[in-house]
Amino acid sequence: MFKKYAIFSFFIFLLSACGTDYYYSSFVIRRDLHWLTPSSEQANLSDHLSIASSYTFNTYTSPSVIATPANYILTIYEVRDNPNFNKVLGVDGSSVVNVKLNISLDAKSFKERAFTVGKSASISADSKGSPIAFLNAKGEVVVLAIGGFGLSDGNAKSESEIFKSKSTNNGYQWSDWEKLETNVFEPLLKDKYDRYYTNPGNGITLKNGTLACMIDFKRRGTGNTNPEGAAILYSTDGGEKWQIGGKMMYNGKYRSARIIAERTDGKLLIAAVSYTDTVDYKYKGPLKWGIADTINSDIKDFSVTGLPTANSSGTVSGGRINYVYNNQSANGIILLHSGPDRPYVGPNGLPYTVVNSSSVSVSKDEGQTWTTITNIVGTQYKDRASYRQSLFVLKDGTLALALEEGNSYDISSASGQHFVLVLRRISLDALSEGTYKYGGL
């Protein structure tokens, strides 16, 4: 009996001595990671989690969400130590900004909160922000972030800096920030574009394993932080080395381009949001759409139909999903975006107008035409506005949505109309009240 007890005790000692990587992937919590839900049980699936709440405007921003092969759900976001009401971009050479994350094991709560990605900054020169999260072919999580002075002119004459960090154990530990080499950006530098900014949210992993995202760029000396265009930034080796691919010129007031999806023909579907010179969380404008024939080709204009002509100046996000509609199966592209103003009657019986509410649309013809599923994301907090947002399609076909969600029917820097970061896991079935369902792998 004593011998059996000694062997068991030694085994427990080995588990605890192996570090968080082995410990958190062992049988100890494996049952907590069984949150995947069959399509037949998704009719009412709608969970709402608070990522970070703040009474100071613009403290927690720019969320992204990703799930690892071991079913850990990570929300990655920016934290500003000295937030400014009138700045959408946090990293500017004078602010102190860090990248944090929360970890959920059950898709209903966060087991751990506010882990730091990379090394924490205490001065502006070390700031990192506007994170882009990727899942590589090994199941590792890679994060890119802007550092230094971003798109601001600043006092520095050298180019902006983009950094990377990686976790091999589901977000519990991260490598120190490592700067991407200057020669990565030579295709932009040769045209004097020396200011860059990582467009926050989820990057995309292509079918061949390539990691790809968009970064905004401009020339130093323009006197503002308005980008002139966007370029594809990609890695073919899981996030170690990076290259600049095709680019698009905005030719207008656009920013925050995102790769929405890889089409079945291998082309990349891209969208950017419009904006005004002043920070206005109620602003609505048209999306700018583009298509890249290959990862290195210039991005051409692309026309779509079926979407509202006015979207938030926050962000858009997308992915691919199999779904069933009218008893017919399709593999389509799903889009998280803003919808038109929506009337809402509060519990007090008074009418309100929800500005820039999150909406979900789907396209079955590779992005040419769209059908809006809903402009009410979930059954909770129907009165809430939104701004920056990210979407990740989970293994079971449910949607993980990381949102800057207003705590009211619109967002402004006025008292009582702030936003907080939330994670929503919801099914197509619940979003559409049974009209759309997940179609399986």
XYZ file of C-alpha atoms in Angstrom:
441
model
C 0.000 0.000 0.000
C 2.830 2.346 0.924
C 4.571 1.531 -2.357
C 1.471 2.501 -4.389
C 1.119 5.742 -2.438
C 4.781 6.591 -3.022
C 4.463 6.012 -6.783
C 1.321 8.193 -6.963
C 2.988 10.961 -4.951
C 6.029 10.860 -7.231
C 3.774 11.143 -10.284
C 2.033 14.216 -8.844
C 5.449 15.719 -8.092
C 6.493 15.207 -11.712
C 3.363 16.994 -12.924
C 3.953 19.999 -10.706
C 7.655 20.137 -11.591
C 7.154 20.185 -15.333
C 5.952 23.790 -15.549
C 2.729 25.325 -16.781
C 3.051 23.941 -20.312
C 2.679 20.307 -19.276
C 0.586 20.957 -16.215
C -2.085 22.935 -18.033
C -2.288 20.434 -20.884
C -2.567 17.388 -18.589
C -5.599 15.483 -17.337
C -5.835 17.901 -14.392
C -8.071 20.356 -16.298
C -8.755 18.557 -19.543
C -12.442 18.236 -18.676
C -12.659 22.047 -18.499
C -11.619 22.277 -22.136
C -14.611 20.275 -23.400
C -16.649 23.341 -24.333
C -17.213 22.269 -27.955
C -20.938 21.904 -28.603
C -22.667 19.748 -31.257
C -24.690 21.683 -33.823
C -27.857 19.990 -32.559
C -27.336 21.656 -29.158
C -26.453 25.172 -30.349
C -29.923 26.692 -30.703
C -29.630 28.886 -27.598
C -25.862 29.129 -27.255
C -25.003 32.740 -26.427
C -22.397 33.532 -23.758
C -21.147 36.980 -22.767
C -17.867 37.533 -20.873
C -16.242 40.741 -19.721
C -12.633 40.868 -20.939
C -11.783 44.135 -19.219
C -13.905 46.901 -17.749
C -12.616 50.430 -17.316
C -14.049 53.669 -16.008
C -11.366 55.545 -17.937
C -12.077 55.994 -21.630
C -9.671 54.243 -24.041
C -7.771 52.284 -21.381
C -8.494 48.798 -22.810
C -8.760 48.642 -26.618
C -8.121 46.732 -29.843
C -9.225 43.184 -28.921
C -8.562 39.982 -30.833
C -9.556 36.402 -30.062
C -8.018 33.071 -30.982
C -8.434 29.426 -29.899
C -5.527 26.974 -29.721
C -5.707 23.312 -30.817
C -5.932 22.371 -27.107
C -9.115 24.526 -26.860
C -7.710 27.386 -24.814
C -9.455 30.608 -25.875
C -7.202 33.675 -25.723
C -8.348 37.273 -25.882
C -5.450 39.608 -26.642
C -5.787 43.369 -26.248
C -4.044 46.704 -25.750
C -3.761 48.499 -22.403
C -2.943 52.223 -22.290
C -1.472 53.608 -19.069
C -2.253 57.219 -20.008
C -5.308 57.072 -22.280
C -6.400 60.019 -24.377
C -10.060 60.645 -25.220
C -9.245 61.887 -28.691
C -6.845 59.221 -29.939
C -7.849 56.062 -31.743
C -4.197 55.000 -32.034
C -2.397 54.418 -28.759
C 1.274 54.069 -29.724
C 2.637 57.469 -30.701
C 6.044 57.883 -29.067
C 4.625 59.509 -25.929
C 2.136 56.987 -24.475
C 2.900 53.924 -22.358
C 1.114 50.933 -23.917
C 1.250 47.177 -23.300
C -0.303 44.040 -24.777
C -2.230 41.787 -22.368
C -4.341 38.650 -22.657
C -6.963 36.609 -20.834
C -7.278 32.833 -20.994
C -10.552 30.901 -20.939
C -10.785 27.123 -20.546
C -14.555 26.777 -20.781
C -15.652 29.607 -23.142
C -17.813 30.949 -20.297
C -15.278 32.477 -17.893
C -11.646 33.544 -17.718
C -9.385 31.362 -15.595
C -6.477 33.790 -15.889
C -6.495 37.515 -16.628
C -4.054 40.197 -17.696
C -1.032 38.100 -18.644
C 1.561 40.304 -20.371
C 2.600 39.453 -23.921
C 6.337 39.966 -24.404
C 8.018 42.196 -21.847
C 6.061 44.866 -19.974
C 6.778 48.516 -20.827
C 7.038 51.275 -18.235
C 8.223 54.036 -20.600
C 6.893 55.111 -23.983
C 10.035 54.010 -25.824
C 9.231 50.396 -24.906
C 5.503 50.567 -25.705
C 3.846 47.826 -27.745
C 0.243 47.974 -28.913
C -2.376 47.262 -31.565
C -1.820 43.470 -31.428
C -2.415 41.077 -34.309
C -2.825 37.437 -33.217
C -2.076 34.343 -35.329
C -2.231 30.590 -34.835
C 0.558 28.855 -36.747
C 0.646 25.284 -38.072
C 2.362 24.052 -34.882
C -0.452 25.394 -32.716
C 1.725 28.219 -31.402
C 0.278 31.690 -30.919
C 2.203 34.508 -32.587
C 1.511 38.180 -31.862
C 2.722 41.189 -33.849
C 2.564 44.681 -32.329
C 3.594 48.216 -33.209
C 6.210 49.939 -31.061
C 7.909 53.300 -30.753
C 6.088 56.156 -32.480
C 3.771 54.293 -34.862
C 2.233 56.598 -37.483
C 3.148 59.817 -35.675
C 5.882 62.039 -37.090
C 7.597 62.290 -33.713
C 11.170 63.441 -33.368
C 12.730 60.290 -34.747
C 13.813 60.170 -38.385
C 14.164 56.400 -38.530
C 11.350 54.103 -39.595
C 8.641 52.692 -37.337
C 9.222 49.387 -35.563
C 7.095 46.240 -35.496
C 7.747 43.491 -32.944
C 6.803 39.841 -32.529
C 6.291 37.541 -29.547
C 5.326 33.861 -29.407
C 3.727 31.443 -26.946
C 4.220 27.685 -27.214
C 2.026 26.803 -24.206
C -1.433 28.229 -24.878
C -0.631 31.778 -23.796
C 0.828 31.135 -20.347
C 4.364 32.164 -21.274
C 5.679 34.463 -23.993
C 9.013 35.167 -25.622
C 10.488 38.648 -25.250
C 9.539 41.122 -27.953
C 11.797 40.799 -30.991
C 11.950 43.584 -33.568
C 11.384 42.737 -37.228
C 14.497 43.602 -39.233
C 14.540 46.851 -41.221
C 15.075 44.986 -44.492
C 11.605 43.428 -44.109
C 10.152 46.833 -45.006
C 12.412 47.666 -47.969
C 9.494 47.462 -50.471
C 7.900 50.366 -48.559
C 11.052 52.243 -47.623
C 12.150 52.541 -51.257
C 9.040 54.702 -51.797
C 9.735 56.696 -48.585
C 6.934 55.040 -46.609
C 8.668 54.882 -43.225
C 5.740 54.939 -40.788
C 3.747 51.734 -40.164
C 1.006 50.526 -37.846
C -0.249 47.028 -37.124
C -3.995 46.868 -37.783
C -5.343 45.158 -34.643
C -7.341 41.950 -34.549
C -6.828 38.479 -35.959
C -4.333 37.639 -38.631
C -5.129 34.858 -41.073
C -3.505 31.462 -41.600
C -3.709 30.489 -45.258
C -4.313 26.939 -46.456
C -0.571 26.508 -47.094
C 0.277 27.595 -43.531
C 1.348 31.153 -44.383
C 0.523 33.771 -41.722
C -0.749 37.031 -43.239
C -2.147 40.364 -42.066
C -2.330 44.029 -43.074
C -0.365 47.009 -41.806
C -1.109 50.672 -42.535
C 1.702 52.917 -43.797
C 2.480 56.575 -44.511
C 5.396 58.952 -45.036
C 6.904 60.829 -42.121
C 6.347 64.584 -42.240
C 2.691 64.742 -43.212
C 1.822 66.270 -39.845
C -0.891 63.749 -38.911
C -1.412 60.054 -38.312
C -3.582 59.407 -41.357
C -2.348 56.371 -43.311
C -1.808 56.574 -47.065
C -2.215 52.880 -47.760
C -1.890 49.342 -46.434
C 0.397 46.418 -47.210
C 0.270 42.666 -46.666
C 2.794 41.448 -44.082
C 3.333 37.696 -44.153
C 5.444 34.789 -42.889
C 5.940 31.409 -44.548
C 7.765 29.799 -41.607
C 5.281 30.072 -38.751
C 6.108 33.607 -37.704
C 9.907 33.605 -37.571
C 10.720 35.640 -40.692
C 8.404 38.186 -42.301
C 8.013 39.827 -45.723
C 6.027 42.658 -47.273
C 3.657 41.527 -50.006
C 1.134 43.426 -52.100
C -0.114 46.873 -51.160
C -3.163 49.040 -51.703
C -3.335 52.820 -51.763
C -6.298 54.210 -49.892
C -6.793 57.298 -52.107
C -9.132 58.667 -49.484
C -9.853 58.567 -45.800
C -9.532 54.861 -45.015
C -7.582 52.854 -42.466
C -7.291 49.534 -40.623
C -7.427 47.223 -43.643
C -7.951 43.574 -42.721
C -7.720 40.323 -44.677
C -11.277 39.041 -44.362
C -10.699 35.582 -45.842
C -8.766 33.473 -48.319
C -11.133 32.690 -51.185
C -11.470 29.221 -52.730
C -9.550 30.489 -55.779
C -6.624 31.470 -53.520
C -7.236 35.216 -53.772
C -7.312 37.339 -50.627
C -10.420 39.380 -49.819
C -9.567 42.630 -48.020
C -11.620 45.438 -46.458
C -10.778 48.775 -44.814
C -12.941 51.237 -42.869
C -13.445 54.932 -43.522
C -12.917 57.652 -40.919
C -13.076 61.369 -40.192
C -10.206 63.638 -39.167
C -11.731 64.052 -35.715
C -12.353 61.064 -33.452
C -16.043 60.241 -33.756
C -17.270 56.866 -32.504
C -20.646 57.531 -34.113
C -19.212 58.102 -37.587
C -20.373 55.828 -40.392
C -18.869 55.520 -43.841
C -18.428 53.032 -46.702
C -15.978 50.144 -46.568
C -13.178 50.018 -49.116
C -12.866 46.522 -50.612
C -9.858 45.013 -52.347
C -8.712 41.724 -53.845
C -5.169 40.347 -54.094
C -4.638 37.672 -56.755
C -1.583 36.446 -54.844
C 0.030 37.432 -51.596
C 2.583 39.541 -53.482
C 0.270 41.156 -56.052
C -0.953 44.692 -55.774
C -4.413 44.863 -54.260
C -7.083 45.861 -56.771
C -10.401 47.528 -56.007
C -13.304 45.119 -55.577
C -17.050 45.834 -55.640
C -19.534 44.120 -53.331
C -23.296 44.327 -52.942
C -25.749 43.625 -50.144
C -23.942 45.352 -47.274
C -25.030 48.632 -45.677
C -23.316 51.622 -47.256
C -22.441 53.041 -43.838
C -20.213 51.199 -41.391
C -18.411 52.163 -38.208
C -14.933 53.668 -38.474
C -13.769 50.964 -36.048
C -12.777 47.674 -37.727
C -14.192 44.720 -39.650
C -13.257 41.060 -39.348
C -14.096 37.787 -41.041
C -13.418 34.131 -41.726
C -14.759 31.043 -43.477
C -17.579 28.819 -42.252
C -19.732 25.918 -43.399
C -23.402 26.660 -42.878
C -26.892 25.428 -43.734
C -29.627 27.776 -44.991
C -32.999 26.630 -46.362
C -31.780 23.021 -46.059
C -28.902 23.766 -48.440
C -25.257 23.548 -47.387
C -22.674 26.130 -48.357
C -19.098 27.065 -47.573
C -19.079 30.813 -47.219
C -17.288 33.860 -45.882
C -18.631 35.380 -42.689
C -18.183 39.053 -41.839
C -18.386 40.940 -38.544
C -19.118 44.595 -39.253
C -21.335 47.490 -38.213
C -24.948 47.844 -39.220
C -27.171 50.847 -39.777
C -28.655 52.693 -36.820
C -31.176 50.456 -35.074
C -34.203 51.607 -33.053
C -34.387 50.206 -29.555
C -36.979 50.563 -26.803
C -35.405 50.454 -23.370
C -36.807 48.846 -20.215
C -38.112 52.310 -19.317
C -40.277 52.280 -22.432
C -38.325 55.139 -24.043
C -37.077 54.877 -27.653
C -33.338 55.019 -28.410
C -31.170 54.717 -31.501
C -28.304 52.228 -31.296
C -25.398 53.633 -33.314
C -22.946 51.263 -35.035
C -24.288 48.028 -33.598
C -22.296 44.903 -34.443
C -23.723 42.927 -37.358
C -22.952 39.575 -38.964
C -23.286 38.918 -42.699
C -22.446 35.957 -44.909
C -21.408 35.550 -48.553
C -21.718 32.301 -50.522
C -20.073 33.667 -53.683
C -16.619 34.516 -52.302
C -17.409 38.046 -51.173
C -19.252 39.496 -54.155
C -22.717 39.590 -52.570
C -23.662 39.562 -48.901
C -26.715 38.743 -46.823
C -27.008 40.191 -43.333
C -27.898 37.539 -40.767
C -28.476 39.976 -37.914
C -27.588 43.401 -36.553
C -28.180 42.188 -33.009
C -25.161 40.159 -31.927
C -26.652 37.873 -29.306
C -29.587 38.061 -26.959
C -27.889 40.066 -24.214
C -27.407 43.831 -24.224
C -29.386 44.577 -27.364
C -28.948 48.284 -26.740
C -25.147 48.333 -27.104
C -23.063 50.096 -29.736
C -19.653 48.767 -30.826
C -16.390 49.906 -32.396
C -13.289 47.748 -32.996
C -14.095 44.051 -33.278
C -12.624 40.658 -34.189
C -14.103 37.298 -35.168
C -12.731 33.759 -34.876
C -14.632 30.672 -36.052
C -14.201 27.996 -33.388
C -13.837 24.258 -34.036
C -17.511 23.574 -33.398
C -18.658 26.324 -35.756
C -19.621 28.716 -32.976
C -18.312 32.265 -33.264
C -15.945 33.945 -30.836
C -16.398 37.724 -31.069
C -14.069 40.140 -29.283
C -15.711 43.563 -29.161
C -15.254 47.090 -27.964
C -18.835 47.280 -26.745
C -20.464 50.485 -25.590
C -22.046 50.465 -22.173
C -24.833 52.443 -23.774
C -26.591 52.845 -27.128
C -23.685 54.886 -28.491
C -20.025 55.519 -27.681
C -18.409 58.842 -26.865
C -15.926 60.255 -24.401
C -18.825 61.771 -22.471
C -19.424 60.463 -18.984
C -21.478 57.272 -18.959
C -21.043 56.473 -22.664
C -17.762 54.577 -22.612
C -16.943 51.150 -24.006
C -15.676 47.954 -22.412
C -14.054 44.869 -23.914
C -16.233 41.778 -24.109
C -16.004 38.276 -25.530
C -19.108 36.711 -26.994
C -19.383 33.089 -27.992
C -22.518 32.549 -30.008
C -23.860 30.134 -32.604
C -25.213 30.868 -36.061
C -28.416 29.211 -34.876
C -28.830 31.655 -31.989
C -27.768 34.670 -34.063
C -30.343 33.964 -36.756
C -33.077 32.519 -34.537
C -32.809 29.201 -36.354
C -32.546 30.464 -39.944
C -28.841 29.601 -40.270
C -27.050 26.645 -38.697
C -23.489 25.388 -38.614
C -22.921 22.891 -41.405
C -20.080 20.861 -39.896
C -16.488 20.372 -41.023
